[in-house]
């Protein structure tokens, strides 16, 4: 028996990076996978057929996670197409880095809306379905930066710290309904998001990590599969760091 066989999962922001790895890993473990993308249309459209090679049902939706109405419609569409929703993975995220002195209101709002408001939007819509089914696992992708803060990322750190408070509150509110809510906090993971950081800074980061290397998207995906599956059935309200010991 595969770890999430016949469950239905929705992953936001799966066209690239960590979200893509999560969608693939869930499919390998037998889940039917609904996923979203926004600007990477070709990559998003190509993913569905890649996922179907694992013998599961997959469908991509072009949907902006920061849009409340669109998130509600997305969940309605996923349930219409797949029949149910067992697992929600809120992964969509962006950075707009800069020191506070130079940070524009627009860059603050963009990051808070895409990273944090999206988690509210999708979770609110999904829990309506999960409460009726009396089962569900919600996994929110936060960051070590949300735990520790980071110079030049006040907007991003605030959004990721907000996700942690939200995750724990939902765990407290919905535990009695058998809905679990956990966060995964990746450290330095090698994706297009971290490609944007200059080479010297990347090397400094790696040297500060006890395991002396960046993580791979698949290593975050493995933690998500654990939290999505019944292997973690008595775990809720937690933040699982996948960071090679960075904050230890
Ligand atoms: P990435 O390679 O830049 O991918 C980001 C994904 O989010 C893309 O698929 C993008 O889709 C999607 N997205 C962006 N805005 C969206 C929106 N409004 N609605 C729906 N989807 C949207 O980033 P990543 O490194 O894989 O990061 C994934 C998550 O992990 C993020 O939440 C990030 O904050 C978190 N994280 C990453 C690291 C790291 O080191 N990489 C560390 C800690 C936490 P389109 O391209 O189709 O628009």
mmCIF file of C-alpha atoms and ligand atoms in Angstrom:
data_model
loop_
_atom_site.group_PDB
_atom_site.id
_atom_site.type_symbol
_atom_site.label_atom_id
_atom_site.label_comp_id
_atom_site.label_asym_id
_atom_site.label_seq_id
_atom_site.Cartn_x
_atom_site.Cartn_y
_atom_site.Cartn_z
ATOM 1 C CA UNK A 1 0.000 0.000 0.000
ATOM 2 C CA UNK A 2 1.409 3.386 -0.980
ATOM 3 C CA UNK A 3 1.517 6.154 1.652
ATOM 4 C CA UNK A 4 -1.320 8.343 0.321
ATOM 5 C CA UNK A 5 -3.100 5.902 -1.987
ATOM 6 C CA UNK A 6 -6.470 7.175 -3.315
ATOM 7 C CA UNK A 7 -6.277 10.418 -1.345
ATOM 8 C CA UNK A 8 -6.923 13.686 -3.183
ATOM 9 C CA UNK A 9 -4.311 16.409 -2.737
ATOM 10 C CA UNK A 10 -4.282 20.053 -3.818
ATOM 11 C CA UNK A 11 -0.851 21.700 -4.124
ATOM 12 C CA UNK A 12 -0.561 25.437 -4.838
ATOM 13 C CA UNK A 13 2.317 26.751 -6.965
ATOM 14 C CA UNK A 14 3.442 23.436 -8.454
ATOM 15 C CA UNK A 15 4.818 24.633 -11.795
ATOM 16 C CA UNK A 16 8.370 24.836 -10.414
ATOM 17 C CA UNK A 17 10.645 24.106 -7.474
ATOM 18 C CA UNK A 18 9.373 22.685 -4.210
ATOM 19 C CA UNK A 19 5.691 22.596 -5.234
ATOM 20 C CA UNK A 20 6.506 20.576 -8.331
ATOM 21 C CA UNK A 21 8.551 18.091 -6.259
ATOM 22 C CA UNK A 22 5.689 17.764 -3.757
ATOM 23 C CA UNK A 23 3.162 17.062 -6.534
ATOM 24 C CA UNK A 24 5.437 14.394 -8.061
ATOM 25 C CA UNK A 25 6.141 12.725 -4.707
ATOM 26 C CA UNK A 26 2.430 12.623 -3.791
ATOM 27 C CA UNK A 27 1.676 11.044 -7.182
ATOM 28 C CA UNK A 28 4.417 8.424 -6.644
ATOM 29 C CA UNK A 29 2.727 7.561 -3.353
ATOM 30 C CA UNK A 30 -0.648 7.040 -5.032
ATOM 31 C CA UNK A 31 -2.470 10.346 -4.464
ATOM 32 C CA UNK A 32 -4.650 11.966 -7.114
ATOM 33 C CA UNK A 33 -3.152 15.411 -7.527
ATOM 34 C CA UNK A 34 -4.780 18.763 -8.279
ATOM 35 C CA UNK A 35 -2.303 21.593 -8.532
ATOM 36 C CA UNK A 36 -2.078 25.270 -9.435
ATOM 37 C CA UNK A 37 0.242 27.552 -11.347
ATOM 38 C CA UNK A 38 -0.010 31.180 -12.357
ATOM 39 C CA UNK A 39 2.622 32.661 -14.692
ATOM 40 C CA UNK A 40 4.473 29.460 -15.754
ATOM 41 C CA UNK A 41 1.642 28.282 -17.993
ATOM 42 C CA UNK A 42 3.607 25.852 -20.190
ATOM 43 C CA UNK A 43 5.335 24.197 -17.235
ATOM 44 C CA UNK A 44 2.029 23.953 -15.389
ATOM 45 C CA UNK A 45 0.267 22.375 -18.350
ATOM 46 C CA UNK A 46 3.113 19.867 -18.864
ATOM 47 C CA UNK A 47 3.059 18.687 -15.250
ATOM 48 C CA UNK A 48 -0.358 17.011 -15.445
ATOM 49 C CA UNK A 49 0.778 14.420 -17.987
ATOM 50 C CA UNK A 50 4.011 13.819 -16.048
ATOM 51 C CA UNK A 51 1.993 13.090 -12.908
ATOM 52 C CA UNK A 52 -0.421 10.798 -14.769
ATOM 53 C CA UNK A 53 2.518 8.517 -15.601
ATOM 54 C CA UNK A 54 2.266 7.298 -12.010
ATOM 55 C CA UNK A 55 -1.218 5.911 -12.795
ATOM 56 C CA UNK A 56 -3.132 8.537 -10.857
ATOM 57 C CA UNK A 57 -5.559 11.311 -11.834
ATOM 58 C CA UNK A 58 -3.965 14.762 -12.143
ATOM 59 C CA UNK A 59 -5.214 18.160 -13.213
ATOM 60 C CA UNK A 60 -3.655 21.637 -13.258
ATOM 61 C CA UNK A 61 -5.610 24.848 -12.643
ATOM 62 C CA UNK A 62 -4.393 28.346 -13.477
ATOM 63 C CA UNK A 63 -5.350 30.171 -10.291
ATOM 64 C CA UNK A 64 -4.007 33.081 -8.238
ATOM 65 C CA UNK A 65 -3.686 31.875 -4.638
ATOM 66 C CA UNK A 66 -3.796 35.443 -3.318
ATOM 67 C CA UNK A 67 -7.309 35.993 -4.749
ATOM 68 C CA UNK A 68 -9.998 35.032 -2.206
ATOM 69 C CA UNK A 69 -12.788 34.386 -4.737
ATOM 70 C CA UNK A 70 -10.484 32.462 -7.065
ATOM 71 C CA UNK A 71 -9.339 30.216 -4.198
ATOM 72 C CA UNK A 72 -12.934 29.431 -3.249
ATOM 73 C CA UNK A 73 -13.792 28.643 -6.872
ATOM 74 C CA UNK A 74 -10.663 26.486 -7.176
ATOM 75 C CA UNK A 75 -11.662 24.281 -4.250
ATOM 76 C CA UNK A 76 -15.198 23.964 -5.667
ATOM 77 C CA UNK A 77 -13.737 22.933 -9.041
ATOM 78 C CA UNK A 78 -11.309 20.432 -7.488
ATOM 79 C CA UNK A 79 -14.080 18.754 -5.497
ATOM 80 C CA UNK A 80 -16.287 18.660 -8.632
ATOM 81 C CA UNK A 81 -13.444 17.070 -10.641
ATOM 82 C CA UNK A 82 -11.999 14.712 -7.991
ATOM 83 C CA UNK A 83 -14.965 14.019 -5.673
ATOM 84 C CA UNK A 84 -13.227 15.002 -2.414
ATOM 85 C CA UNK A 85 -10.238 16.809 -0.898
ATOM 86 C CA UNK A 86 -8.055 15.122 1.745
ATOM 87 C CA UNK A 87 -4.773 17.045 1.615
ATOM 88 C CA UNK A 88 -4.066 20.750 1.075
ATOM 89 C CA UNK A 89 -0.492 21.929 0.590
ATOM 90 C CA UNK A 90 -0.122 25.704 0.623
ATOM 91 C CA UNK A 91 3.195 26.139 -1.158
ATOM 92 C CA UNK A 92 2.809 29.167 -3.480
ATOM 93 C CA UNK A 93 5.222 31.890 -2.471
ATOM 94 C CA UNK A 94 7.383 34.756 -3.723
ATOM 95 C CA UNK A 95 10.154 37.052 -2.488
ATOM 96 C CA UNK A 96 10.556 40.796 -3.015
ATOM 97 C CA UNK A 97 13.726 41.366 -0.988
ATOM 98 C CA UNK A 98 15.128 44.679 0.203
ATOM 99 C CA UNK A 99 16.122 46.483 3.359
ATOM 100 C CA UNK A 100 13.204 48.020 5.237
ATOM 101 C CA UNK A 101 14.432 51.531 4.409
ATOM 102 C CA UNK A 102 14.007 50.799 0.727
ATOM 103 C CA UNK A 103 11.010 48.443 0.869
ATOM 104 C CA UNK A 104 8.003 49.783 -1.023
ATOM 105 C CA UNK A 105 4.415 49.375 0.121
ATOM 106 C CA UNK A 106 3.798 47.405 -3.072
ATOM 107 C CA UNK A 107 6.546 44.896 -2.249
ATOM 108 C CA UNK A 108 5.174 44.511 1.273
ATOM 109 C CA UNK A 109 1.593 43.930 0.028
ATOM 110 C CA UNK A 110 2.602 41.529 -2.755
ATOM 111 C CA UNK A 111 4.523 39.241 -0.419
ATOM 112 C CA UNK A 112 1.907 39.300 2.345
ATOM 113 C CA UNK A 113 -0.913 38.627 -0.131
ATOM 114 C CA UNK A 114 0.760 35.824 -2.074
ATOM 115 C CA UNK A 115 2.486 34.110 0.853
ATOM 116 C CA UNK A 116 0.120 34.638 3.792
ATOM 117 C CA UNK A 117 -3.331 35.684 2.589
ATOM 118 C CA UNK A 118 -3.237 32.755 0.145
ATOM 119 C CA UNK A 119 -2.947 30.346 3.079
ATOM 120 C CA UNK A 120 -6.069 31.873 4.650
ATOM 121 C CA UNK A 121 -7.908 31.799 1.298
ATOM 122 C CA UNK A 122 -7.223 28.159 0.501
ATOM 123 C CA UNK A 123 -7.529 26.851 4.048
ATOM 124 C CA UNK A 124 -10.877 28.566 4.579
ATOM 125 C CA UNK A 125 -12.270 27.065 1.379
ATOM 126 C CA UNK A 126 -10.786 23.591 1.949
ATOM 127 C CA UNK A 127 -11.837 23.210 5.566
ATOM 128 C CA UNK A 128 -15.519 23.589 4.588
ATOM 129 C CA UNK A 129 -15.077 20.339 2.635
ATOM 130 C CA UNK A 130 -12.807 18.656 5.192
ATOM 131 C CA UNK A 131 -15.159 19.384 8.110
ATOM 132 C CA UNK A 132 -17.999 17.593 6.340
ATOM 133 C CA UNK A 133 -15.708 14.645 5.607
ATOM 134 C CA UNK A 134 -14.299 14.682 9.186
ATOM 135 C CA UNK A 135 -10.771 14.243 7.861
ATOM 136 C CA UNK A 136 -8.022 16.380 6.401
ATOM 137 C CA UNK A 137 -4.345 17.269 6.484
ATOM 138 C CA UNK A 138 -3.225 20.834 5.804
ATOM 139 C CA UNK A 139 0.459 21.535 5.257
ATOM 140 C CA UNK A 140 1.707 25.092 4.995
ATOM 141 C CA UNK A 141 5.164 25.849 3.631
ATOM 142 C CA UNK A 142 6.767 28.409 5.887
ATOM 143 C CA UNK A 143 10.543 29.013 6.166
ATOM 144 C CA UNK A 144 13.369 29.102 8.706
ATOM 145 C CA UNK A 145 13.245 32.839 7.981
ATOM 146 C CA UNK A 146 9.793 32.937 9.592
ATOM 147 C CA UNK A 147 11.315 31.520 12.781
ATOM 148 C CA UNK A 148 14.543 33.532 12.918
ATOM 149 C CA UNK A 149 13.943 36.641 10.763
ATOM 150 C CA UNK A 150 16.358 37.745 8.043
ATOM 151 C CA UNK A 151 17.872 41.119 7.205
ATOM 152 C CA UNK A 152 16.537 42.243 3.830
ATOM 153 C CA UNK A 153 13.451 40.044 4.052
ATOM 154 C CA UNK A 154 11.160 41.782 6.574
ATOM 155 C CA UNK A 155 8.131 41.268 4.317
ATOM 156 C CA UNK A 156 8.936 37.607 3.597
ATOM 157 C CA UNK A 157 9.818 36.815 7.233
ATOM 158 C CA UNK A 158 6.581 38.437 8.438
ATOM 159 C CA UNK A 159 4.548 36.413 5.942
ATOM 160 C CA UNK A 160 6.245 33.171 6.972
ATOM 161 C CA UNK A 161 5.962 33.884 10.720
ATOM 162 C CA UNK A 162 2.273 34.654 10.122
ATOM 163 C CA UNK A 163 1.868 31.242 8.512
ATOM 164 C CA UNK A 164 3.169 29.581 11.683
ATOM 165 C CA UNK A 165 0.640 31.387 13.911
ATOM 166 C CA UNK A 166 -2.126 30.562 11.455
ATOM 167 C CA UNK A 167 -1.111 26.895 11.256
ATOM 168 C CA UNK A 168 -1.163 26.463 15.039
ATOM 169 C CA UNK A 169 -4.497 28.284 15.393
ATOM 170 C CA UNK A 170 -6.143 26.054 12.785
ATOM 171 C CA UNK A 171 -4.729 22.987 14.559
ATOM 172 C CA UNK A 172 -6.363 24.159 17.798
ATOM 173 C CA UNK A 173 -9.679 25.016 16.130
ATOM 174 C CA UNK A 174 -10.065 21.904 14.002
ATOM 175 C CA UNK A 175 -8.296 19.092 15.876
ATOM 176 C CA UNK A 176 -11.648 17.881 17.230
ATOM 177 C CA UNK A 177 -12.860 17.520 13.612
ATOM 178 C CA UNK A 178 -9.913 15.239 12.782
ATOM 179 C CA UNK A 179 -8.328 17.945 10.619
ATOM 180 C CA UNK A 180 -4.587 18.325 11.147
ATOM 181 C CA UNK A 181 -2.619 21.477 10.397
ATOM 182 C CA UNK A 182 1.173 21.509 10.269
ATOM 183 C CA UNK A 183 3.904 23.653 8.749
ATOM 184 C CA UNK A 184 7.125 22.683 7.015
ATOM 185 C CA UNK A 185 10.012 25.139 7.363
ATOM 186 C CA UNK A 186 12.608 24.613 4.637
ATOM 187 C CA UNK A 187 16.063 26.087 5.081
ATOM 188 C CA UNK A 188 18.167 26.817 1.992
ATOM 189 C CA UNK A 189 16.657 24.741 -0.842
ATOM 190 C CA UNK A 190 18.141 24.868 -4.334
ATOM 191 C CA UNK A 191 15.363 26.225 -6.608
ATOM 192 C CA UNK A 192 14.808 29.206 -8.904
ATOM 193 C CA UNK A 193 13.928 31.224 -5.782
ATOM 194 C CA UNK A 194 17.423 30.738 -4.303
ATOM 195 C CA UNK A 195 19.133 30.951 -7.740
ATOM 196 C CA UNK A 196 18.331 34.660 -7.506
ATOM 197 C CA UNK A 197 20.776 35.038 -4.578
ATOM 198 C CA UNK A 198 24.345 35.884 -5.602
ATOM 199 C CA UNK A 199 27.035 33.171 -5.541
ATOM 200 C CA UNK A 200 29.089 34.451 -2.602
ATOM 201 C CA UNK A 201 26.009 34.747 -0.348
ATOM 202 C CA UNK A 202 24.969 31.217 -1.347
ATOM 203 C CA UNK A 203 28.388 29.811 -0.353
ATOM 204 C CA UNK A 204 28.240 31.644 3.001
ATOM 205 C CA UNK A 205 24.807 30.161 3.678
ATOM 206 C CA UNK A 206 25.997 26.666 2.874
ATOM 207 C CA UNK A 207 29.010 26.951 5.177
ATOM 208 C CA UNK A 208 26.720 27.977 8.040
ATOM 209 C CA UNK A 209 24.606 24.814 7.629
ATOM 210 C CA UNK A 210 25.747 21.854 9.794
ATOM 211 C CA UNK A 211 25.213 19.466 6.837
ATOM 212 C CA UNK A 212 27.321 21.818 4.626
ATOM 213 C CA UNK A 213 24.989 21.763 1.635
ATOM 214 C CA UNK A 214 21.747 23.202 0.363
ATOM 215 C CA UNK A 215 18.645 21.021 0.389
ATOM 216 C CA UNK A 216 16.828 19.597 -2.613
ATOM 217 C CA UNK A 217 13.115 20.135 -3.335
ATOM 218 C CA UNK A 218 12.594 16.365 -3.036
ATOM 219 C CA UNK A 219 13.827 16.491 0.570
ATOM 220 C CA UNK A 220 11.068 18.975 1.433
ATOM 221 C CA UNK A 221 8.571 16.855 -0.516
ATOM 222 C CA UNK A 222 9.407 13.778 1.588
ATOM 223 C CA UNK A 223 8.530 15.678 4.779
ATOM 224 C CA UNK A 224 5.245 16.780 3.180
ATOM 225 C CA UNK A 225 4.326 13.220 2.237
ATOM 226 C CA UNK A 226 4.908 12.158 5.850
ATOM 227 C CA UNK A 227 2.643 14.949 7.157
ATOM 228 C CA UNK A 228 0.037 14.235 4.473
ATOM 229 C CA UNK A 229 -0.071 10.515 5.245
ATOM 230 C CA UNK A 230 -1.544 8.558 8.124
ATOM 231 C CA UNK A 231 2.009 7.983 9.401
ATOM 232 C CA UNK A 232 1.586 11.383 11.106
ATOM 233 C CA UNK A 233 -2.046 10.849 12.200
ATOM 234 C CA UNK A 234 -1.419 12.087 15.783
ATOM 235 C CA UNK A 235 0.754 15.073 14.777
ATOM 236 C CA UNK A 236 -0.791 18.517 14.484
ATOM 237 C CA UNK A 237 0.199 22.124 15.201
ATOM 238 C CA UNK A 238 3.882 21.436 14.502
ATOM 239 C CA UNK A 239 6.589 23.165 12.485
ATOM 240 C CA UNK A 240 8.917 20.610 10.918
ATOM 241 C CA UNK A 241 12.247 22.166 9.926
ATOM 242 C CA UNK A 242 13.860 20.694 6.810
ATOM 243 C CA UNK A 243 17.071 22.669 6.983
ATOM 244 C CA UNK A 244 20.132 20.425 7.400
ATOM 245 C CA UNK A 245 20.362 21.641 10.997
ATOM 246 C CA UNK A 246 20.590 25.346 10.038
ATOM 247 C CA UNK A 247 18.768 26.642 13.112
ATOM 248 C CA UNK A 248 20.156 24.064 15.518
HETATM 249 P P1 LIG B 1 9.853 29.008 -6.863
HETATM 250 O O1 LIG B 1 10.768 28.056 -7.530
HETATM 251 O O2 LIG B 1 10.022 30.467 -7.108
HETATM 252 O O3 LIG B 1 8.338 28.575 -7.177
HETATM 253 C C1 LIG B 1 7.267 29.321 -6.670
HETATM 254 C C2 LIG B 1 5.960 28.704 -7.117
HETATM 255 O O4 LIG B 1 4.886 29.501 -6.578
HETATM 256 C C3 LIG B 1 5.798 28.683 -8.629
HETATM 257 O O5 LIG B 1 5.235 27.462 -9.011
HETATM 258 C C4 LIG B 1 4.820 29.835 -8.895
HETATM 259 O O6 LIG B 1 3.973 29.594 -9.993
HETATM 260 C C5 LIG B 1 3.981 29.789 -7.634
HETATM 261 N N1 LIG B 1 3.270 31.041 -7.398
HETATM 262 C C6 LIG B 1 3.798 32.273 -7.192
HETATM 263 N N2 LIG B 1 2.819 33.176 -7.015
HETATM 264 C C7 LIG B 1 1.641 32.494 -7.106
HETATM 265 C C8 LIG B 1 0.278 32.858 -6.995
HETATM 266 N N3 LIG B 1 -0.099 34.129 -6.737
HETATM 267 N N4 LIG B 1 -0.665 31.892 -7.119
HETATM 268 C C9 LIG B 1 -0.322 30.621 -7.371
HETATM 269 N N5 LIG B 1 0.955 30.211 -7.480
HETATM 270 C C10 LIG B 1 1.928 31.146 -7.354
HETATM 271 O O7 LIG B 1 9.936 28.845 -5.268
HETATM 272 P P2 LIG B 1 10.339 27.597 -4.344
HETATM 273 O O8 LIG B 1 11.742 27.787 -3.921
HETATM 274 O O9 LIG B 1 9.920 26.308 -4.960
HETATM 275 O O10 LIG B 1 9.428 27.924 -3.069
HETATM 276 C C11 LIG B 1 8.206 27.235 -2.803
HETATM 277 C C12 LIG B 1 7.744 27.589 -1.391
HETATM 278 O O11 LIG B 1 8.771 27.218 -0.459
HETATM 279 C C13 LIG B 1 7.514 29.093 -1.176
HETATM 280 O O12 LIG B 1 6.426 29.284 -0.318
HETATM 281 C C14 LIG B 1 8.791 29.544 -0.519
HETATM 282 O O13 LIG B 1 8.608 30.711 0.248
HETATM 283 C C15 LIG B 1 9.118 28.333 0.335
HETATM 284 N N6 LIG B 1 10.518 28.243 0.745
HETATM 285 C C16 LIG B 1 11.518 28.114 -0.179
HETATM 286 C C17 LIG B 1 12.830 28.010 0.254
HETATM 287 C C18 LIG B 1 13.979 27.855 -0.692
HETATM 288 O O14 LIG B 1 15.133 27.868 -0.200
HETATM 289 N N7 LIG B 1 13.773 27.689 -1.982
HETATM 290 C C19 LIG B 1 13.115 28.066 1.623
HETATM 291 C C20 LIG B 1 12.084 28.213 2.522
HETATM 292 C C21 LIG B 1 10.777 28.281 2.072
HETATM 293 P P3 LIG B 1 4.129 30.338 -11.424
HETATM 294 O O15 LIG B 1 5.588 30.346 -11.772
HETATM 295 O O16 LIG B 1 3.299 29.501 -12.336
HETATM 296 O O17 LIG B 1 3.579 31.717 -11.232
#
